[in-house]
Amino acid sequence: MRIGEIKMVHGGWHDPIDEYLKPTVDYFERVQGSYFVSGHTHLQTAQCFGDKVYWNPGSVGQPRDGDPWVAFAVYESSEFSLHRVEYDMQKVFDLMDAAGFSDNYYGGLKTGARNLQRLVES
């Protein structure tokens, strides 16, 4: 997907769906363009690599950067901004219980880490 000069994919530019992009100068030297957005890693970031700019909005539901709050980006008037918002985690856990979610999802939501089993609540 593209908005003006901004190229957007879920994964990376070598595999738009499944690539876990590790943003580096070497990586962005090999792709055409100036402005890039991807998300598959769930790691919120904004970085410059020479004359190229890369953003990852993070994750609304499965953060993996050690911060459990909702992460997202806003693009408005040619400006990107990254945001974090707190929410009622217990309400989400209750809804997940009712829906039969696997325990694998709970720890990641609570801690912002990946692949943790449900944490014992105090």
Tab-separated table of N, CA and C in Angstrom:
chain	number	residue	atom	x	y	z
A	1	MET	N	0.848	-1.170	0.000
A	1	MET	CA	0.000	0.000	0.000
A	1	MET	C	0.893	1.233	0.000
A	2	ARG	N	0.355	2.284	-0.556
A	2	ARG	CA	1.147	3.499	-0.651
A	2	ARG	C	0.239	4.714	-0.487
A	3	ILE	N	0.701	5.685	0.290
A	3	ILE	CA	0.045	6.989	0.376
A	3	ILE	C	1.110	8.000	-0.015
A	4	GLY	N	0.954	8.610	-1.176
A	4	GLY	CA	1.986	9.520	-1.662
A	4	GLY	C	3.310	8.793	-1.754
A	5	GLU	N	4.314	9.311	-1.053
A	5	GLU	CA	5.642	8.694	-1.069
A	5	GLU	C	5.845	7.687	0.061
A	6	ILE	N	4.826	7.453	0.877
A	6	ILE	CA	4.953	6.544	2.015
A	6	ILE	C	4.582	5.132	1.587
A	7	LYS	N	5.531	4.203	1.741
A	7	LYS	CA	5.286	2.796	1.405
A	7	LYS	C	4.943	2.044	2.693
A	8	MET	N	3.845	1.266	2.664
A	8	MET	CA	3.388	0.551	3.855
A	8	MET	C	3.169	-0.925	3.555
A	9	VAL	N	3.682	-1.767	4.440
A	9	VAL	CA	3.464	-3.207	4.360
A	9	VAL	C	3.280	-3.736	5.779
A	10	HIS	N	2.777	-4.948	5.883
A	10	HIS	CA	2.672	-5.573	7.200
A	10	HIS	C	4.038	-6.064	7.667
A	11	GLY	N	4.738	-6.789	6.819
A	11	GLY	CA	6.028	-7.378	7.182
A	11	GLY	C	7.191	-6.491	6.788
A	12	GLY	N	7.792	-6.787	5.632
A	12	GLY	CA	8.926	-6.012	5.140
A	12	GLY	C	8.858	-5.923	3.630
A	13	TRP	N	9.862	-5.336	3.024
A	13	TRP	CA	9.808	-5.120	1.578
A	13	TRP	C	10.350	-6.308	0.789
A	14	HIS	N	10.928	-7.293	1.462
A	14	HIS	CA	11.328	-8.535	0.792
A	14	HIS	C	10.202	-9.559	0.862
A	15	ASP	N	9.375	-9.494	1.901
A	15	ASP	CA	8.185	-10.337	2.066
A	15	ASP	C	7.146	-9.486	2.794
A	16	PRO	N	6.202	-8.909	2.048
A	16	PRO	CA	5.260	-7.941	2.615
A	16	PRO	C	4.372	-8.465	3.743
A	17	ILE	N	4.225	-9.771	3.865
A	17	ILE	CA	3.352	-10.326	4.896
A	17	ILE	C	4.142	-10.855	6.090
A	18	ASP	N	5.097	-11.734	5.869
A	18	ASP	CA	5.700	-12.502	6.957
A	18	ASP	C	7.096	-12.084	7.402
A	19	GLU	N	7.727	-11.146	6.736
A	19	GLU	CA	9.088	-10.769	7.117
A	19	GLU	C	9.100	-10.048	8.461
A	20	TYR	N	10.005	-10.465	9.345
A	20	TYR	CA	10.263	-9.730	10.581
A	20	TYR	C	11.402	-8.763	10.290
A	21	LEU	N	11.054	-7.551	9.950
A	21	LEU	CA	12.026	-6.555	9.533
A	21	LEU	C	12.881	-6.104	10.710
A	22	LYS	N	14.190	-6.145	10.526
A	22	LYS	CA	15.125	-5.586	11.493
A	22	LYS	C	15.700	-4.339	10.834
A	23	PRO	N	15.176	-3.165	11.206
A	23	PRO	CA	15.577	-1.946	10.500
A	23	PRO	C	17.051	-1.598	10.720
A	24	THR	N	17.788	-1.553	9.615
A	24	THR	CA	19.204	-1.189	9.637
A	24	THR	C	19.503	-0.343	8.404
A	25	VAL	N	20.626	0.342	8.430
A	25	VAL	CA	21.058	1.118	7.269
A	25	VAL	C	21.194	0.198	6.062
A	26	ASP	N	21.829	-0.968	6.238
A	26	ASP	CA	22.012	-1.912	5.123
A	26	ASP	C	20.674	-2.319	4.510
A	27	TYR	N	19.697	-2.594	5.350
A	27	TYR	CA	18.385	-3.012	4.844
A	27	TYR	C	17.785	-1.915	3.964
A	28	PHE	N	17.765	-0.693	4.469
A	28	PHE	CA	17.098	0.375	3.730
A	28	PHE	C	17.900	0.886	2.539
A	29	GLU	N	19.187	0.598	2.478
A	29	GLU	CA	19.957	0.917	1.270
A	29	GLU	C	19.480	0.088	0.085
A	30	ARG	N	18.869	-1.083	0.356
A	30	ARG	CA	18.453	-1.995	-0.714
A	30	ARG	C	17.004	-1.804	-1.159
A	31	VAL	N	16.269	-0.884	-0.542
A	31	VAL	CA	14.876	-0.677	-0.953
A	31	VAL	C	14.694	0.731	-1.505
A	32	GLN	N	13.849	0.819	-2.519
A	32	GLN	CA	13.571	2.100	-3.169
A	32	GLN	C	12.581	2.902	-2.334
A	33	GLY	N	12.774	4.200	-2.260
A	33	GLY	CA	11.837	5.073	-1.578
A	33	GLY	C	12.494	5.844	-0.448
A	34	SER	N	11.681	6.663	0.219
A	34	SER	CA	12.188	7.499	1.306
A	34	SER	C	11.460	7.293	2.626
A	35	TYR	N	10.165	6.923	2.575
A	35	TYR	CA	9.340	6.829	3.779
A	35	TYR	C	8.681	5.456	3.838
A	36	PHE	N	8.842	4.771	4.982
A	36	PHE	CA	8.403	3.385	5.105
A	36	PHE	C	7.673	3.159	6.429
A	37	VAL	N	6.608	2.348	6.374
A	37	VAL	CA	5.870	1.951	7.573
A	37	VAL	C	5.620	0.449	7.489
A	38	SER	N	5.926	-0.269	8.577
A	38	SER	CA	5.571	-1.686	8.665
A	38	SER	C	5.245	-2.017	10.113
A	39	GLY	N	4.713	-3.232	10.346
A	39	GLY	CA	4.257	-3.497	11.693
A	39	GLY	C	4.505	-4.872	12.271
A	40	HIS	N	4.831	-5.864	11.516
A	40	HIS	CA	4.818	-7.277	11.910
A	40	HIS	C	5.536	-7.578	13.231
A	41	THR	N	6.564	-6.823	13.576
A	41	THR	CA	7.316	-7.089	14.807
A	41	THR	C	6.598	-6.603	16.056
A	42	HIS	N	5.631	-5.700	15.921
A	42	HIS	CA	4.902	-5.098	17.044
A	42	HIS	C	5.805	-4.213	17.897
A	43	LEU	N	6.931	-3.776	17.394
A	43	LEU	CA	7.876	-2.937	18.131
A	43	LEU	C	7.755	-1.497	17.658
A	44	GLN	N	7.160	-0.639	18.482
A	44	GLN	CA	6.941	0.750	18.088
A	44	GLN	C	8.272	1.489	17.980
A	45	THR	N	8.470	2.170	16.844
A	45	THR	CA	9.720	2.895	16.645
A	45	THR	C	9.568	3.927	15.533
A	46	ALA	N	10.428	4.918	15.566
A	46	ALA	CA	10.610	5.873	14.469
A	46	ALA	C	12.120	6.053	14.333
A	47	GLN	N	12.663	5.771	13.137
A	47	GLN	CA	14.107	5.821	12.940
A	47	GLN	C	14.448	6.420	11.585
A	48	CYS	N	15.601	7.076	11.534
A	48	CYS	CA	16.124	7.595	10.267
A	48	CYS	C	17.359	6.792	9.884
A	49	PHE	N	17.450	6.483	8.602
A	49	PHE	CA	18.596	5.776	8.036
A	49	PHE	C	19.063	6.601	6.847
A	50	GLY	N	19.986	7.513	7.097
A	50	GLY	CA	20.394	8.440	6.045
A	50	GLY	C	19.212	9.315	5.673
A	51	ASP	N	18.823	9.285	4.398
A	51	ASP	CA	17.690	10.096	3.942
A	51	ASP	C	16.377	9.309	3.950
A	52	LYS	N	16.361	8.140	4.597
A	52	LYS	CA	15.152	7.310	4.651
A	52	LYS	C	14.604	7.292	6.078
A	53	VAL	N	13.276	7.295	6.176
A	53	VAL	CA	12.613	7.313	7.480
A	53	VAL	C	11.722	6.087	7.593
A	54	TYR	N	11.796	5.421	8.757
A	54	TYR	CA	11.023	4.206	9.003
A	54	TYR	C	10.219	4.355	10.293
A	55	TRP	N	8.943	3.967	10.229
A	55	TRP	CA	8.077	3.946	11.410
A	55	TRP	C	7.456	2.569	11.551
A	56	ASN	N	7.293	2.136	12.793
A	56	ASN	CA	6.480	0.974	13.120
A	56	ASN	C	5.519	1.458	14.202
A	57	PRO	N	4.203	1.387	13.960
A	57	PRO	CA	3.244	1.930	14.926
A	57	PRO	C	3.133	1.119	16.207
A	58	GLY	N	3.712	-0.081	16.248
A	58	GLY	CA	3.570	-0.936	17.417
A	58	GLY	C	2.334	-1.804	17.282
A	59	SER	N	1.715	-2.146	18.413
A	59	SER	CA	0.581	-3.061	18.391
A	59	SER	C	-0.507	-2.615	19.355
A	60	VAL	N	-1.724	-2.671	18.889
A	60	VAL	CA	-2.861	-2.376	19.753
A	60	VAL	C	-3.116	-3.541	20.700
A	61	GLY	N	-2.896	-4.778	20.253
A	61	GLY	CA	-3.311	-5.919	21.048
A	61	GLY	C	-2.245	-6.892	21.485
A	62	GLN	N	-1.070	-6.866	20.932
A	62	GLN	CA	-0.010	-7.803	21.331
A	62	GLN	C	1.342	-7.089	21.336
A	63	PRO	N	1.553	-6.157	22.273
A	63	PRO	CA	2.831	-5.442	22.297
A	63	PRO	C	3.981	-6.399	22.586
A	64	ARG	N	5.148	-6.092	22.038
A	64	ARG	CA	6.318	-6.956	22.245
A	64	ARG	C	7.559	-6.148	22.589
A	65	ASP	N	7.343	-4.964	23.122
A	65	ASP	CA	8.471	-4.088	23.425
A	65	ASP	C	8.613	-3.787	24.911
A	66	GLY	N	7.953	-4.570	25.766
A	66	GLY	CA	8.062	-4.368	27.202
A	66	GLY	C	7.100	-3.342	27.769
A	67	ASP	N	6.285	-2.716	26.948
A	67	ASP	CA	5.286	-1.739	27.392
A	67	ASP	C	3.911	-2.310	27.060
A	68	PRO	N	3.080	-2.611	28.070
A	68	PRO	CA	1.817	-3.299	27.805
A	68	PRO	C	0.702	-2.437	27.219
A	69	TRP	N	0.881	-1.137	27.177
A	69	TRP	CA	-0.214	-0.276	26.731
A	69	TRP	C	-0.363	-0.278	25.213
A	70	VAL	N	-1.543	0.088	24.763
A	70	VAL	CA	-1.865	0.156	23.334
A	70	VAL	C	-0.864	1.075	22.636
A	71	ALA	N	-0.328	0.629	21.518
A	71	ALA	CA	0.606	1.433	20.726
A	71	ALA	C	-0.002	1.658	19.344
A	72	PHE	N	0.109	2.885	18.851
A	72	PHE	CA	-0.391	3.185	17.514
A	72	PHE	C	0.279	4.451	16.995
A	73	ALA	N	0.080	4.709	15.717
A	73	ALA	CA	0.619	5.911	15.082
A	73	ALA	C	-0.522	6.684	14.438
A	74	VAL	N	-0.328	7.982	14.330
A	74	VAL	CA	-1.281	8.847	13.636
A	74	VAL	C	-0.518	9.568	12.531
A	75	TYR	N	-1.096	9.554	11.339
A	75	TYR	CA	-0.543	10.310	10.214
A	75	TYR	C	-1.545	11.401	9.886
A	76	GLU	N	-1.134	12.642	10.079
A	76	GLU	CA	-2.042	13.767	9.861
A	76	GLU	C	-1.245	14.966	9.367
A	77	SER	N	-1.723	15.565	8.310
A	77	SER	CA	-1.074	16.757	7.743
A	77	SER	C	0.411	16.519	7.484
A	78	SER	N	0.725	15.384	6.870
A	78	SER	CA	2.098	15.015	6.507
A	78	SER	C	3.007	14.776	7.709
A	79	GLU	N	2.451	14.549	8.882
A	79	GLU	CA	3.233	14.278	10.085
A	79	GLU	C	2.823	12.944	10.698
A	80	PHE	N	3.814	12.142	11.099
A	80	PHE	CA	3.581	10.907	11.843
A	80	PHE	C	3.836	11.189	13.313
A	81	SER	N	2.992	10.645	14.175
A	81	SER	CA	3.255	10.706	15.612
A	81	SER	C	2.941	9.345	16.218
A	82	LEU	N	3.754	8.938	17.184
A	82	LEU	CA	3.581	7.659	17.865
A	82	LEU	C	2.921	7.906	19.214
A	83	HIS	N	2.018	6.992	19.616
A	83	HIS	CA	1.247	7.183	20.842
A	83	HIS	C	1.161	5.893	21.648
A	84	ARG	N	0.939	6.039	22.974
A	84	ARG	CA	0.646	4.934	23.887
A	84	ARG	C	-0.574	5.351	24.704
A	85	VAL	N	-1.476	4.376	24.941
A	85	VAL	CA	-2.699	4.649	25.695
A	85	VAL	C	-2.946	3.497	26.668
A	86	GLU	N	-3.253	3.836	27.914
A	86	GLU	CA	-3.627	2.820	28.895
A	86	GLU	C	-5.060	2.366	28.643
A	87	TYR	N	-5.394	1.165	29.107
A	87	TYR	CA	-6.758	0.653	28.972
A	87	TYR	C	-7.027	-0.330	30.111
A	88	ASP	N	-8.273	-0.729	30.260
A	88	ASP	CA	-8.689	-1.646	31.319
A	88	ASP	C	-8.325	-3.076	30.923
A	89	MET	N	-7.135	-3.511	31.331
A	89	MET	CA	-6.655	-4.844	30.962
A	89	MET	C	-7.538	-5.945	31.527
A	90	GLN	N	-8.009	-5.783	32.754
A	90	GLN	CA	-8.815	-6.841	33.357
A	90	GLN	C	-10.084	-7.085	32.552
A	91	LYS	N	-10.680	-6.026	32.039
A	91	LYS	CA	-11.878	-6.188	31.208
A	91	LYS	C	-11.546	-7.007	29.956
A	92	VAL	N	-10.403	-6.729	29.360
A	92	VAL	CA	-9.974	-7.483	28.179
A	92	VAL	C	-9.728	-8.942	28.546
A	93	PHE	N	-9.065	-9.192	29.689
A	93	PHE	CA	-8.824	-10.572	30.121
A	93	PHE	C	-10.141	-11.312	30.335
A	94	ASP	N	-11.126	-10.638	30.928
A	94	ASP	CA	-12.439	-11.265	31.141
A	94	ASP	C	-13.084	-11.642	29.809
A	95	LEU	N	-12.998	-10.752	28.826
A	95	LEU	CA	-13.546	-11.038	27.496
A	95	LEU	C	-12.781	-12.177	26.823
A	96	MET	N	-11.465	-12.209	27.017
A	96	MET	CA	-10.657	-13.291	26.454
A	96	MET	C	-11.032	-14.630	27.086
A	97	ASP	N	-11.249	-14.630	28.415
A	97	ASP	CA	-11.688	-15.857	29.096
A	97	ASP	C	-12.995	-16.355	28.497
A	98	ALA	N	-13.937	-15.433	28.320
A	98	ALA	CA	-15.253	-15.801	27.782
A	98	ALA	C	-15.148	-16.345	26.359
A	99	ALA	N	-14.168	-15.848	25.602
A	99	ALA	CA	-13.999	-16.278	24.211
A	99	ALA	C	-13.121	-17.525	24.087
A	100	GLY	N	-12.510	-17.973	25.186
A	100	GLY	CA	-11.701	-19.187	25.147
A	100	GLY	C	-10.294	-19.009	24.606
A	101	PHE	N	-9.714	-17.832	24.763
A	101	PHE	CA	-8.349	-17.596	24.284
A	101	PHE	C	-7.342	-18.499	24.991
A	102	SER	N	-6.281	-18.864	24.291
A	102	SER	CA	-5.178	-19.637	24.845
A	102	SER	C	-4.435	-18.799	25.889
A	103	ASP	N	-3.898	-19.473	26.912
A	103	ASP	CA	-3.125	-18.779	27.943
A	103	ASP	C	-1.899	-18.061	27.384
A	104	ASN	N	-1.424	-18.447	26.212
A	104	ASN	CA	-0.236	-17.818	25.625
A	104	ASN	C	-0.392	-16.319	25.421
A	105	TYR	N	-1.605	-15.831	25.285
A	105	TYR	CA	-1.816	-14.417	24.983
A	105	TYR	C	-1.794	-13.519	26.213
A	106	TYR	N	-2.092	-14.038	27.383
A	106	TYR	CA	-2.283	-13.203	28.564
A	106	TYR	C	-1.012	-12.523	29.044
A	107	GLY	N	0.081	-13.274	29.174
A	107	GLY	CA	1.323	-12.704	29.675
A	107	GLY	C	1.848	-11.595	28.797
A	108	GLY	N	1.762	-11.782	27.486
A	108	GLY	CA	2.221	-10.748	26.562
A	108	GLY	C	1.436	-9.466	26.697
A	109	LEU	N	0.136	-9.577	26.889
A	109	LEU	CA	-0.681	-8.379	27.069
A	109	LEU	C	-0.332	-7.660	28.367
A	110	LYS	N	-0.092	-8.423	29.415
A	110	LYS	CA	0.152	-7.821	30.727
A	110	LYS	C	1.537	-7.189	30.833
A	111	THR	N	2.534	-7.755	30.153
A	111	THR	CA	3.911	-7.284	30.316
A	111	THR	C	4.479	-6.599	29.082
A	112	GLY	N	3.836	-6.778	27.943
A	112	GLY	CA	4.395	-6.247	26.707
A	112	GLY	C	5.485	-7.131	26.130
A	113	ALA	N	5.607	-8.361	26.634
A	113	ALA	CA	6.596	-9.311	26.119
A	113	ALA	C	5.876	-10.377	25.319
A	114	ARG	N	6.602	-11.165	24.566
A	114	ARG	CA	5.961	-12.198	23.761
A	114	ARG	C	6.044	-13.567	24.427
A	115	ASN	N	5.046	-14.394	24.105
A	115	ASN	CA	5.032	-15.818	24.451
A	115	ASN	C	5.168	-16.120	25.940
A	116	LEU	N	4.479	-15.373	26.787
A	116	LEU	CA	4.458	-15.676	28.210
A	116	LEU	C	3.127	-16.304	28.565
A	117	GLN	N	3.153	-17.292	29.430
A	117	GLN	CA	1.908	-17.893	29.903
A	117	GLN	C	1.186	-16.890	30.802
A	118	ARG	N	-0.061	-17.191	31.101
A	118	ARG	CA	-0.855	-16.324	31.964
A	118	ARG	C	-0.106	-16.096	33.280
A	119	LEU	N	-0.053	-14.846	33.713
A	119	LEU	CA	0.604	-14.511	34.965
A	119	LEU	C	-0.402	-14.639	36.103
A	120	VAL	N	0.066	-15.096	37.250
A	120	VAL	CA	-0.814	-15.207	38.411
A	120	VAL	C	-1.141	-13.805	38.893
A	121	GLU	N	-2.425	-13.528	39.035
A	121	GLU	CA	-2.839	-12.201	39.497
A	121	GLU	C	-2.734	-12.130	41.005
A	122	SER	N	-2.296	-10.983	41.511
A	122	SER	CA	-2.154	-10.829	42.960
A	122	SER	C	-3.434	-10.358	43.600
